Coordinates of C-alpha atoms in Angstrom, one line a residue:
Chain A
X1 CA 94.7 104.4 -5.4
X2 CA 92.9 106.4 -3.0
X3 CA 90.1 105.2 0.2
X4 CA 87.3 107.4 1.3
X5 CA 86.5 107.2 5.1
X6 CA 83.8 105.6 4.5
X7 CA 85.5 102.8 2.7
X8 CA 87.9 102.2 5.4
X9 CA 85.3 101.9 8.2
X10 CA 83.3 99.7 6.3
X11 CA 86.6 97.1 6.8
X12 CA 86.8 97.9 10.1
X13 CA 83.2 97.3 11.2
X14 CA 83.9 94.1 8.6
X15 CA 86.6 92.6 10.9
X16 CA 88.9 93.1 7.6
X17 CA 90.9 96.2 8.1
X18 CA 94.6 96.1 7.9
X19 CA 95.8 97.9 10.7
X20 CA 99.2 98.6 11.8
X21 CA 101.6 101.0 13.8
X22 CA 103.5 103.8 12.6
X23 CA 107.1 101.6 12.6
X24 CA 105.5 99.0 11.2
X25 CA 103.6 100.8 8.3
X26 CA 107.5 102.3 7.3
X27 CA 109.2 98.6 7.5
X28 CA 106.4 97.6 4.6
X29 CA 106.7 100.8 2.7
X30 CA 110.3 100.0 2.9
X31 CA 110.0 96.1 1.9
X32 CA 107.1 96.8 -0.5
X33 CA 106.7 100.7 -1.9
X34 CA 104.2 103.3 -0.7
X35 CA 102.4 102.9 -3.2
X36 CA 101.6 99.2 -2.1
X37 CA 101.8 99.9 1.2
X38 CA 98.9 103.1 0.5
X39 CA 96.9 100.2 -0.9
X40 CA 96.6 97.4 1.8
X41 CA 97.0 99.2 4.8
X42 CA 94.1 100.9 6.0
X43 CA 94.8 102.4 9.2
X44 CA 98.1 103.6 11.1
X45 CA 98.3 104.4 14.8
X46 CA 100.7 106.6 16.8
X47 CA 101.4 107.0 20.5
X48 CA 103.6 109.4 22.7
X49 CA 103.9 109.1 26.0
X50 CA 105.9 112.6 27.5
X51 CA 105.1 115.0 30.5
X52 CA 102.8 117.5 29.2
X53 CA 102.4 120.5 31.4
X54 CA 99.1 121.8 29.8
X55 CA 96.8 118.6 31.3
X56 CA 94.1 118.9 34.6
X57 CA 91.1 116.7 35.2
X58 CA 87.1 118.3 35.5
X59 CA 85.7 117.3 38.5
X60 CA 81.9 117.3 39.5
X61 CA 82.3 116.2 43.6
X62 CA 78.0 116.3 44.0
X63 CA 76.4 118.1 46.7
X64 CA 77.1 117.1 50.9
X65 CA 74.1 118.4 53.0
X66 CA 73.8 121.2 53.7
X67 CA 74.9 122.3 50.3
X68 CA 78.4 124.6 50.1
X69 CA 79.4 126.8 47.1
X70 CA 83.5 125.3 47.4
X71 CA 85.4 128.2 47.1
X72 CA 89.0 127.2 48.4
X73 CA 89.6 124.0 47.5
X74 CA 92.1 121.2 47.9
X75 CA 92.5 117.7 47.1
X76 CA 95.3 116.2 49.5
X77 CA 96.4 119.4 49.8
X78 CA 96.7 120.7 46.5
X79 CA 94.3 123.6 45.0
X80 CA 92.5 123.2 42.7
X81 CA 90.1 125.8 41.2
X82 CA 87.3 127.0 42.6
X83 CA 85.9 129.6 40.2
X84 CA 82.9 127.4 38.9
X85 CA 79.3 126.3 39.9
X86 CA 79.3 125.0 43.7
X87 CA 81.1 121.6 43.2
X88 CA 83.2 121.7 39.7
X89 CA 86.6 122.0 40.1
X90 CA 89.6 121.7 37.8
X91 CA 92.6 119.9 39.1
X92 CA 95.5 120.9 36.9
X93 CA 98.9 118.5 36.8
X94 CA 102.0 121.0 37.4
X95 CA 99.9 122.3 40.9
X96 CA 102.3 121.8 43.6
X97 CA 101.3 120.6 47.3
X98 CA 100.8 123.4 49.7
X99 CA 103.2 121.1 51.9
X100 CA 104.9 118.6 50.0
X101 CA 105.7 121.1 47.0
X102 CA 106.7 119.5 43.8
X103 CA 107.0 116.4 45.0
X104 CA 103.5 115.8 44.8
X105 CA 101.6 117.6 43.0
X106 CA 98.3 117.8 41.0
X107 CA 99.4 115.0 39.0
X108 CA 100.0 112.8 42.0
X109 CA 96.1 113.7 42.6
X110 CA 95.0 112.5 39.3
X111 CA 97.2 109.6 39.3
X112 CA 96.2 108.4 43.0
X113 CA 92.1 108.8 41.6
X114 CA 92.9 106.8 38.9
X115 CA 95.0 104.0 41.3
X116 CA 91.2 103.6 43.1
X117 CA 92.8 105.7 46.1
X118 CA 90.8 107.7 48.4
X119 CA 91.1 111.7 48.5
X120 CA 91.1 114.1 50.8
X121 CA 88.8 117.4 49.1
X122 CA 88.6 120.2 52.0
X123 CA 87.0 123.3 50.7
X124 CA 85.6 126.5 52.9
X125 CA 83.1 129.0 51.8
X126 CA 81.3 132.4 53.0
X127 CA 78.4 130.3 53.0
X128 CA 74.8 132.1 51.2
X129 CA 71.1 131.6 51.6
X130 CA 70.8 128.6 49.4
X131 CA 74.5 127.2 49.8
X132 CA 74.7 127.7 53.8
X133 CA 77.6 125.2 54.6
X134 CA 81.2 127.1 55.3
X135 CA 83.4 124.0 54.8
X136 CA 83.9 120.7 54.4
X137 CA 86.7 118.4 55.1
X138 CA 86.2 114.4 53.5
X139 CA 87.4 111.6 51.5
X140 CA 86.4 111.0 48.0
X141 CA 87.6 108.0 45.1
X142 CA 87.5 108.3 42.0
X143 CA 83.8 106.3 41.5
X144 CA 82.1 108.6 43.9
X145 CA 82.4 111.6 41.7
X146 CA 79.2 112.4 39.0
X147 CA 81.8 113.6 36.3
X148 CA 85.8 113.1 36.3
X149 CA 87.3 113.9 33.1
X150 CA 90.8 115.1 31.9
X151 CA 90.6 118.2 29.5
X152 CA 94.1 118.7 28.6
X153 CA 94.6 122.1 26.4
X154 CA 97.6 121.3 25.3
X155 CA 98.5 117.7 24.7
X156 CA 101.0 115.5 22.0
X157 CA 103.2 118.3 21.0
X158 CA 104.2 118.0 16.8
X159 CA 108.1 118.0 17.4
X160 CA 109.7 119.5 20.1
X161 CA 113.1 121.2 21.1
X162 CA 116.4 119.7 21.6
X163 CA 117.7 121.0 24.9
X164 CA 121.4 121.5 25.5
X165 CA 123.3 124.2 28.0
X166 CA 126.6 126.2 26.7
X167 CA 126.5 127.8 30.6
X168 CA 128.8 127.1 33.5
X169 CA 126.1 126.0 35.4
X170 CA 123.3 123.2 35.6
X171 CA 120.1 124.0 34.4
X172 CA 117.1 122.3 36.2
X173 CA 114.3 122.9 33.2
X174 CA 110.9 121.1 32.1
X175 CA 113.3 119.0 30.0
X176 CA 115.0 117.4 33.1
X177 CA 118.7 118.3 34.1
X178 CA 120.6 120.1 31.3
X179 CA 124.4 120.0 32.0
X180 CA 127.1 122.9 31.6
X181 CA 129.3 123.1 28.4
X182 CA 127.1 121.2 26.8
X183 CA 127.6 118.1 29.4
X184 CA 124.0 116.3 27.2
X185 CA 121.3 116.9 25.1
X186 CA 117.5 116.3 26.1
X187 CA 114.7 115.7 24.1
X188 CA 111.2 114.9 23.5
X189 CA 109.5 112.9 21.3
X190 CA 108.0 110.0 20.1
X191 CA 109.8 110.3 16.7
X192 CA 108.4 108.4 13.6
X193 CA 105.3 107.2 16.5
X194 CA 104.4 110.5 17.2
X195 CA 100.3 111.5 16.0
X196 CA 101.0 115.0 14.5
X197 CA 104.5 113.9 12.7
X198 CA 102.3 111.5 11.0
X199 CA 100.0 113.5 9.3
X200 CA 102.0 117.0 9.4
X201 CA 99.4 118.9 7.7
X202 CA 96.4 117.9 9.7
X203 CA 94.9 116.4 6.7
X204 CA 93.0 113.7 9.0
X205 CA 93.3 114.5 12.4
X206 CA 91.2 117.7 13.7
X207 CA 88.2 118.5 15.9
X208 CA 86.6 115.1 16.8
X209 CA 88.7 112.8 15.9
X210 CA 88.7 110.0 18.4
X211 CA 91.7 109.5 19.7
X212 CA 93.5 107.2 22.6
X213 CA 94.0 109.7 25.9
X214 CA 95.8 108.1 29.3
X215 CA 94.1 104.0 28.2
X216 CA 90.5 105.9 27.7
X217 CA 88.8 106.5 24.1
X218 CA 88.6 110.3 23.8
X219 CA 88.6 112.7 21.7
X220 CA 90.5 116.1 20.4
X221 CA 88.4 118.9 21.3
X222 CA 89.8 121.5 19.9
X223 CA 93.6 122.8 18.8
X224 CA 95.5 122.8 21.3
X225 CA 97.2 126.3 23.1
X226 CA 100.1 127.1 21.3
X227 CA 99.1 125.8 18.4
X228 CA 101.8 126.9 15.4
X229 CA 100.9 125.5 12.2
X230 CA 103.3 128.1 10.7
X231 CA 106.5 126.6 12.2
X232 CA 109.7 126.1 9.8
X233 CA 109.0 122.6 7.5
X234 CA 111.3 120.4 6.1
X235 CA 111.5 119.2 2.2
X236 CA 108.6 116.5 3.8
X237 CA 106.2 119.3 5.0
X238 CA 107.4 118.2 8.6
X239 CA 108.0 121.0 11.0
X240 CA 111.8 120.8 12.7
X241 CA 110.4 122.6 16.0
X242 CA 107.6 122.5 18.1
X243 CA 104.4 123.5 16.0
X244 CA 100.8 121.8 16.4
X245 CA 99.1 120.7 19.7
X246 CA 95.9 118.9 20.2
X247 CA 93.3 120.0 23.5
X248 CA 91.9 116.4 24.2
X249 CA 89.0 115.5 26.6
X250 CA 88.0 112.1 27.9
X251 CA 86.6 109.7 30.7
X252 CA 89.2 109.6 33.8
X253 CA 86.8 106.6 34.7
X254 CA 87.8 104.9 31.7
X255 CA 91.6 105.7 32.0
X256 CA 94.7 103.9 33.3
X257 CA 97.6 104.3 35.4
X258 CA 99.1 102.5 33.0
X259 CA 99.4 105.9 30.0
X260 CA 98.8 108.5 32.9
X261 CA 102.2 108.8 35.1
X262 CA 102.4 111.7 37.8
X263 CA 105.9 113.4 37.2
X264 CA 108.4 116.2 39.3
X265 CA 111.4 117.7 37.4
X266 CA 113.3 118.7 40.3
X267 CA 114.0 122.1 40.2
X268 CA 111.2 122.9 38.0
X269 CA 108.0 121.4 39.1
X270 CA 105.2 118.6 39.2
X271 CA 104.1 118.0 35.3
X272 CA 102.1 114.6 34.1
X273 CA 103.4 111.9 31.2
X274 CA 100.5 112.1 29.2
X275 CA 99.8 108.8 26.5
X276 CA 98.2 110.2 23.6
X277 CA 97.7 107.9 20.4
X278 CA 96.3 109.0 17.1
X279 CA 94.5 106.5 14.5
X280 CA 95.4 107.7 10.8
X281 CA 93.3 106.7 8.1
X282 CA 95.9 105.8 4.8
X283 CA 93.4 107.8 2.5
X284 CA 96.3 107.6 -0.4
X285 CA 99.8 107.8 -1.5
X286 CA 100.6 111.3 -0.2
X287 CA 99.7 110.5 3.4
X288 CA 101.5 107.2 3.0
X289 CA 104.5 109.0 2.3
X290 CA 104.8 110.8 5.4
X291 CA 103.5 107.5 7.7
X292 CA 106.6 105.9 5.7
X293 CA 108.9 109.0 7.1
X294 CA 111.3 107.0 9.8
X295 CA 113.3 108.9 12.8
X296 CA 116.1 108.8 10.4
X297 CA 113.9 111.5 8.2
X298 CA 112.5 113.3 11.0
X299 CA 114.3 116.5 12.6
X300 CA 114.7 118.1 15.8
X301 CA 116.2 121.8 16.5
X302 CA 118.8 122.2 19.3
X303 CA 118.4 124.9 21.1
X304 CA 120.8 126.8 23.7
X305 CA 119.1 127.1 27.4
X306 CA 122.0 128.3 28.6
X307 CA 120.3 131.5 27.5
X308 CA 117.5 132.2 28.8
X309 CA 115.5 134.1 27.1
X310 CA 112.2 133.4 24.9
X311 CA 113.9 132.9 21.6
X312 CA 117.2 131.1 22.4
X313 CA 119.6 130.6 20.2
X314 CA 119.6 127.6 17.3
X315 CA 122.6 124.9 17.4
X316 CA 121.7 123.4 14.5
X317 CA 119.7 120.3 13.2
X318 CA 119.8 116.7 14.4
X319 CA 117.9 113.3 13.3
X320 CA 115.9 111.5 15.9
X321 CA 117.9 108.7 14.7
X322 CA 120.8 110.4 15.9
X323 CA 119.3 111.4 19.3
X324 CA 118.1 107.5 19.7
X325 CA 121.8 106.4 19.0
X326 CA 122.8 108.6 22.5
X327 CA 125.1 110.8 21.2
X328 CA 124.8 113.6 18.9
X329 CA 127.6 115.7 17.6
X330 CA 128.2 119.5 18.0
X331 CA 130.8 121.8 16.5
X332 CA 132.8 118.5 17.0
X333 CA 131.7 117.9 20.0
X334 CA 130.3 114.6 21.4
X335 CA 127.0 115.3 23.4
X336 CA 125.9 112.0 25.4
X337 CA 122.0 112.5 24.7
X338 CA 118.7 111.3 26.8
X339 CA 115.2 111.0 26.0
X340 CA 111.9 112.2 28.1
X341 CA 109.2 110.8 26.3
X342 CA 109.1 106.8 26.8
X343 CA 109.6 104.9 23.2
X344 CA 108.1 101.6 25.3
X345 CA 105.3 103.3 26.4
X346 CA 104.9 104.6 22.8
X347 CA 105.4 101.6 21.2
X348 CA 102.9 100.2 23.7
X349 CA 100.0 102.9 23.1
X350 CA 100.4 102.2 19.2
X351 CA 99.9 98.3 19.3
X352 CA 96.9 99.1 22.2
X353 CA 95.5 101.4 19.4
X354 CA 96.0 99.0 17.0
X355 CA 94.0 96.0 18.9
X356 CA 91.2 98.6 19.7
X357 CA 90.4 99.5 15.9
X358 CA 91.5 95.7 14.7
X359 CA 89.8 93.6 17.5
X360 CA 87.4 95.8 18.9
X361 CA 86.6 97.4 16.1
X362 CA 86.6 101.5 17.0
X363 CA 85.8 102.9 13.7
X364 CA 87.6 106.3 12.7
X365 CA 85.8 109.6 12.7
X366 CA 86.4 111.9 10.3
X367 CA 87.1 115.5 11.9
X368 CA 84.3 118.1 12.4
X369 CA 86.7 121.2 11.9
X370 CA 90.1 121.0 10.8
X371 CA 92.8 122.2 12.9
X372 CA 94.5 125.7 11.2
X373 CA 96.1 125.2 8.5
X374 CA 100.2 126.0 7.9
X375 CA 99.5 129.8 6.9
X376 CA 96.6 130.4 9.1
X377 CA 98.3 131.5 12.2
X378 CA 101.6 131.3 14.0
X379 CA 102.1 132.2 17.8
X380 CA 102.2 135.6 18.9
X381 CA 104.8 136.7 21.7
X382 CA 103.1 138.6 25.0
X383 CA 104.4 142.3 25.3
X384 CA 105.1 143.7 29.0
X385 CA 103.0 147.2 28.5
X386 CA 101.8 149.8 31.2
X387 CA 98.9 151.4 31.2
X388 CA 100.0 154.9 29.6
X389 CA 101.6 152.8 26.2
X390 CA 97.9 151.4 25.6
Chain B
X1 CA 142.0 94.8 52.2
X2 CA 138.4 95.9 52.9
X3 CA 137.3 99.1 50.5
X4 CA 134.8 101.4 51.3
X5 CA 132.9 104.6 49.7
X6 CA 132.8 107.8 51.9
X7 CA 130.7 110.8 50.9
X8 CA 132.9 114.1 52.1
X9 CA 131.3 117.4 52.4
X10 CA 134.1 120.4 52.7
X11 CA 132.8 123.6 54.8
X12 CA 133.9 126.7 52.4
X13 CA 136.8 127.6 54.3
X14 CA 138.0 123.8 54.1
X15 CA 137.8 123.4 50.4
X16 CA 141.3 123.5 50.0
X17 CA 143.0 122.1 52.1
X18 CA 145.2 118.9 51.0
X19 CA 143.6 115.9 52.7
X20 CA 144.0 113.0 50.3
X21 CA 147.5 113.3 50.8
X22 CA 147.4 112.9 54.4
X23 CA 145.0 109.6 54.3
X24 CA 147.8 108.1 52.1
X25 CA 150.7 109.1 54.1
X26 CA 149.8 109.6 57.6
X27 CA 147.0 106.2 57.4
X28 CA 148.1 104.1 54.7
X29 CA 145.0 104.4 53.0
X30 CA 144.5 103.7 48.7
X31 CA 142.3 106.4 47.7
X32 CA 140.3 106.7 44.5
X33 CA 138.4 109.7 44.0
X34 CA 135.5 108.9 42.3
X35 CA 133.4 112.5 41.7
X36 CA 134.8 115.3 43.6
X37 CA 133.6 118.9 42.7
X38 CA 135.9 121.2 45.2
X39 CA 136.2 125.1 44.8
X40 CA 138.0 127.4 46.4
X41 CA 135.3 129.7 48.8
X42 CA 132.5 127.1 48.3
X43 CA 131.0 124.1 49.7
X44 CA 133.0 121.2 48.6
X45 CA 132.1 117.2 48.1
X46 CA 134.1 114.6 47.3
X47 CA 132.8 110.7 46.6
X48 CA 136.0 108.8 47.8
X49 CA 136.7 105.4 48.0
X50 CA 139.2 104.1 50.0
X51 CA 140.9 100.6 50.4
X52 CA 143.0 99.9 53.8
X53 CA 142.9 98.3 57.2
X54 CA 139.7 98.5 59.4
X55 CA 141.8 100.7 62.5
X56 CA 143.3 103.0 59.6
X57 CA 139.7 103.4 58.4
X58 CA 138.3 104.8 61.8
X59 CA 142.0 107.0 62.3
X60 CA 141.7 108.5 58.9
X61 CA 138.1 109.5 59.3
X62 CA 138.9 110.8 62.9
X63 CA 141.5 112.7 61.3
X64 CA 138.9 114.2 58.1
X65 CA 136.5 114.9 61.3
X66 CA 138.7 116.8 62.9
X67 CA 139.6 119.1 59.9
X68 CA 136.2 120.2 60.0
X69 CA 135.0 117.7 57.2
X70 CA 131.2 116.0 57.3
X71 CA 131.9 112.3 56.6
X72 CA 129.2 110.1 55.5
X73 CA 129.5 106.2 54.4
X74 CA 128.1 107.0 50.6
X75 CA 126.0 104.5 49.6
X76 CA 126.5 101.1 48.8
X77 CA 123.0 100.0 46.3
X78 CA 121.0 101.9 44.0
X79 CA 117.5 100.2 43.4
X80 CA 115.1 101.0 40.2
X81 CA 111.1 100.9 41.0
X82 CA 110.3 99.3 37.9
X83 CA 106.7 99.6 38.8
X84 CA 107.1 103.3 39.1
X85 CA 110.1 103.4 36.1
X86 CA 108.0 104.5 32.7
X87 CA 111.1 104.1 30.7
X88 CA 111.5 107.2 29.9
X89 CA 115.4 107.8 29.9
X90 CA 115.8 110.5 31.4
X91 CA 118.0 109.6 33.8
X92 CA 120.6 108.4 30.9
X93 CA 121.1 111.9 30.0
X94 CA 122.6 112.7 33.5
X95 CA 124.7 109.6 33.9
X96 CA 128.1 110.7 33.2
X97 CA 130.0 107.4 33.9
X98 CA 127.3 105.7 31.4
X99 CA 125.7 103.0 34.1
X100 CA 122.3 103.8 32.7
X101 CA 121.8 103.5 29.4
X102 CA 119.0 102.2 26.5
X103 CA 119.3 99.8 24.3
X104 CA 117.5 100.3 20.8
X105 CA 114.5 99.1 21.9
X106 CA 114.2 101.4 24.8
X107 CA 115.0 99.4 27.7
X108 CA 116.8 100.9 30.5
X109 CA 119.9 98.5 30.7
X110 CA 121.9 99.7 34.4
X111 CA 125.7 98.1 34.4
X112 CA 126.7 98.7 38.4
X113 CA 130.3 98.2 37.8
X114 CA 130.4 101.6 36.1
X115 CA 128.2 103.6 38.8
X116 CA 129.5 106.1 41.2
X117 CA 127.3 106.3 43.2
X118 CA 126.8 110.4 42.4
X119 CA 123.2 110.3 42.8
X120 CA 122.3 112.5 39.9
X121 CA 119.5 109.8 38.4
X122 CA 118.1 110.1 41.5
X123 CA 117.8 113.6 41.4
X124 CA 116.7 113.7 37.9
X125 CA 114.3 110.9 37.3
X126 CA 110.2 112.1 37.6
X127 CA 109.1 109.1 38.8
X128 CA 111.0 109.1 42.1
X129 CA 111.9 105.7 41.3
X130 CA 115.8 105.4 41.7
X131 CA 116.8 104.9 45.4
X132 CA 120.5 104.8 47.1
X133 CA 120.8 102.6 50.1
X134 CA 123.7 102.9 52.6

């Protein structure tokens, strides 16, 4: 029996939608049958809460008088860039401190702004007939700024690699300390709560969608970078690597330290956890299958960084069930396993989701563009050319 | 008999040399190696516990001292920020003794008796949020 959009926001504007999370949506499908599940549930929500590199905040600072055009900028010490109109800037999260380094980074920025902290923004200029000042050293909070708003380009990841290390060595990476002969296995992802495992095909989620960023109502603005729709899919249409990525704006005024944590991988750099949470409308029994899929159904590659090249070598396939039980199993070898992205914070994200369209009523919107389509386009490598092979 | 944690840092050239045997024969002191990662040419560190009287204590590290070894008291508490903690788990993937672990619900459950006090959460957690006191 299938729902139109229309249909389901009618319920939710009504008081009467049935909403529920992602884990909650697969116990009933489980108790009850899709098919039964497809018909009284109206809405599922998602949430992930990992570091995403790919995140940075907009910032409009408003003009000091005189007037400067801020060419070097910092906030506490950490650039930010200054190739826009005289007082935008863009803050991004994996920015290190020009003292601290990694240890606080651009993140740490964005995560003191949102705490209500004040800021130190220095900025210096050749100063011009109608933008005379040459610098400027002050203190600004997060409610002095016109705008402040996070554009993330590539947020909420669909899958991600399993990280292990056949190397005699440690490996510091973006997916935290990796240890020799395959001493652990990392990973990263929300599993059966993550948005884009949900709806695998982009059937409902796509350009407009309004979507939970960081405790603010945003929305996905576009695909995100690195967007690979064409990534290997399982018997469920699920990809079992990293493949779509969402490029979400929204309020920093409106967001919470709560779903916005600063983050420094030691040996790698300053990166942000990001919460991202999806609303999925249950339109009919084929996207109620894959809302039913649990982490037992859902896959995750392994992949060797012990060699470090761009494509590194496959292991195999594992379950996130397998990855949640903390030890996975490899050529017969027990690998103790750890996680990245926070299933509490997750879990959290999807019930605060779930109170904003059942309580509060936040109607769905129906995407203005969909995101490419599996076919459409995959990721292309960059070449290293000189100038006489062109 | 009092026990206490030492955290021993071998200079390259004294990376081999035999002194465990010497704290038990020379000071009467019960050692119990808890991490050591020694290689010949290289820096060396060993986390060492050892259980004896108070005056053997100070002889045997005057003795370590004099080889040319950096002794340190390792530390004694390890403190979670659970303000700053976001649960993420990282830190279980670098726990090789298996003090920090999550239970199916995600919580990060931390059994002390099992840490060694190796320092690697601290290392590896992005939140800065594990601490070692001495």
């Amino acid at each position: 029996m299938a729902k139109t959009w229309d249909e389901i926001n009618a319920r939710i504007a009504a008081g009467e939608a049935v909403v529920v999370t992602a884990e909650e949506f697969a116990e009933i499908a489980a108790a009850e049958g899709i098919p039964a599940a497809a018909k009284r549930v109206d809405v599922v929500t998602t949430g992930t809460f990992g570091p995403m590199c790919s995140s940075g905040a907009v910032l409009n600072f408003g003009h000091s008088d005189p007037p400067i055009r801020m060419g070097e900028i910092t906030l506490n010490d950490v650039e930010a860039y200054g190739g826009m109109a005289a007082v935008d800037t863009y803050i991004g999260v994996t920015q290190p401190s020009r003292f601290k380094g990694i240890e606080y980074g651009g993140a740490h920025v964005i995560e003191d702004l949102l705490s209500g902290k004040s800021v130190r923004l220095r900025a210096t200029s050749t100063g011009t007939d109608c933008y005379p000042r040459t610098d400027i050293d002050t203190w600004v909070t997060l409610a002095d700024l016109n705008q402040a708003y996070f554009f993330n380009p590539r947020n909420a990841y669909q899958n991600y690699a399993v990280a292990v290390n056949s190397g005699d060595r440690s490996l510091n990476t973006y997916l935290g300390t990796i240890l020799p002969r395959l001493g652990n296995a990392t990973y990263c992802s929300a599993g059966a709560l993550s948005p884009l495992l949900n709806d695998p095909t982009y059937r409902t989620i796509g350009v407009g969608s309004r979507i939970f960023v960081a405790g603010a109502a945003g929305y996905i603005a576009w695909e995100g970078t690195q967007h690979n729709p064409n990534q290997k899919r399982d018997e469920h249409g699920v990809p079992v690597g990293p493949a779509g990525t969402l490029a979400v704006i929204a309020d920093l005024k409106h967001a919470s330290t709560e779903f916005f944590s600063a983050a420094t991988f030691t040996g790698y750099g300053t990166s942000a956890f990001v919460g991202i949470g999806v609303p999925i409308p249950v339109l009919d029994e084929q996207i109620a299958a894959t809302l039913a899929l649990t982490d037992a159904d859902l896959t995750a590659t392994i992949y060797d960084y012990g060699v470090q090249r761009r494509s590194r070598p496959s292991l195999g396939q594992v379950t996130y069930a397998q990855l949640r039980s903390g030890q996975i199993e490899i050529d017969g070898k027990k690998i103790p396993t750890g996680p990245i992205s926070s299933l509490p914070k997750a879990r959290r994200i999807a019930q605060e989701l779930k109170r904003w369209i059942a309580e509060e009523r936040m109607e769905l919107t129906r995407p203005l563009q969909p995101l490419p389509q599996p076919g459409s386009q995959g990721v292309k490598p960059l070449e290293v050319r000189t100038e006489e092979a062109i | 008999m009092p026990r206490k944690r030492f955290d021993l840092r071998f200079p390259p050239q004294q990376a081999t040399k035999p002194v465990v045997y010497n704290l038990v024969k020379d000071f009467n002191l019960v050692p119990n190696i808890l991490r050591a990662l020694i290689q010949p040419g290289q820096e060396g560190r060993m986390l060492l516990e050892l259980t004896g009287r108070k005056e053997d204590f100070e002889a045997g590290v005057a003795f370590l001292e004099k080889e040319g070894i950096l002794v340190h008291p390792a530390a004694t508490d390890i403190r979670l920020d659970e303000d700053a903690c976001v649960l993420c788990g990282l830190c279980t993937a670098v726990c090789r003794p298996g003090a920090l672990t999550l239970d199916a619900d995600g919580a990060l459950l931390f059994d002390k008796d099992k840490c060694v006090y190796c320092e690697a959460c601290v290392v590896a957690c992005p939140r800065r949020a594990v601490t070692l006191s001495f």
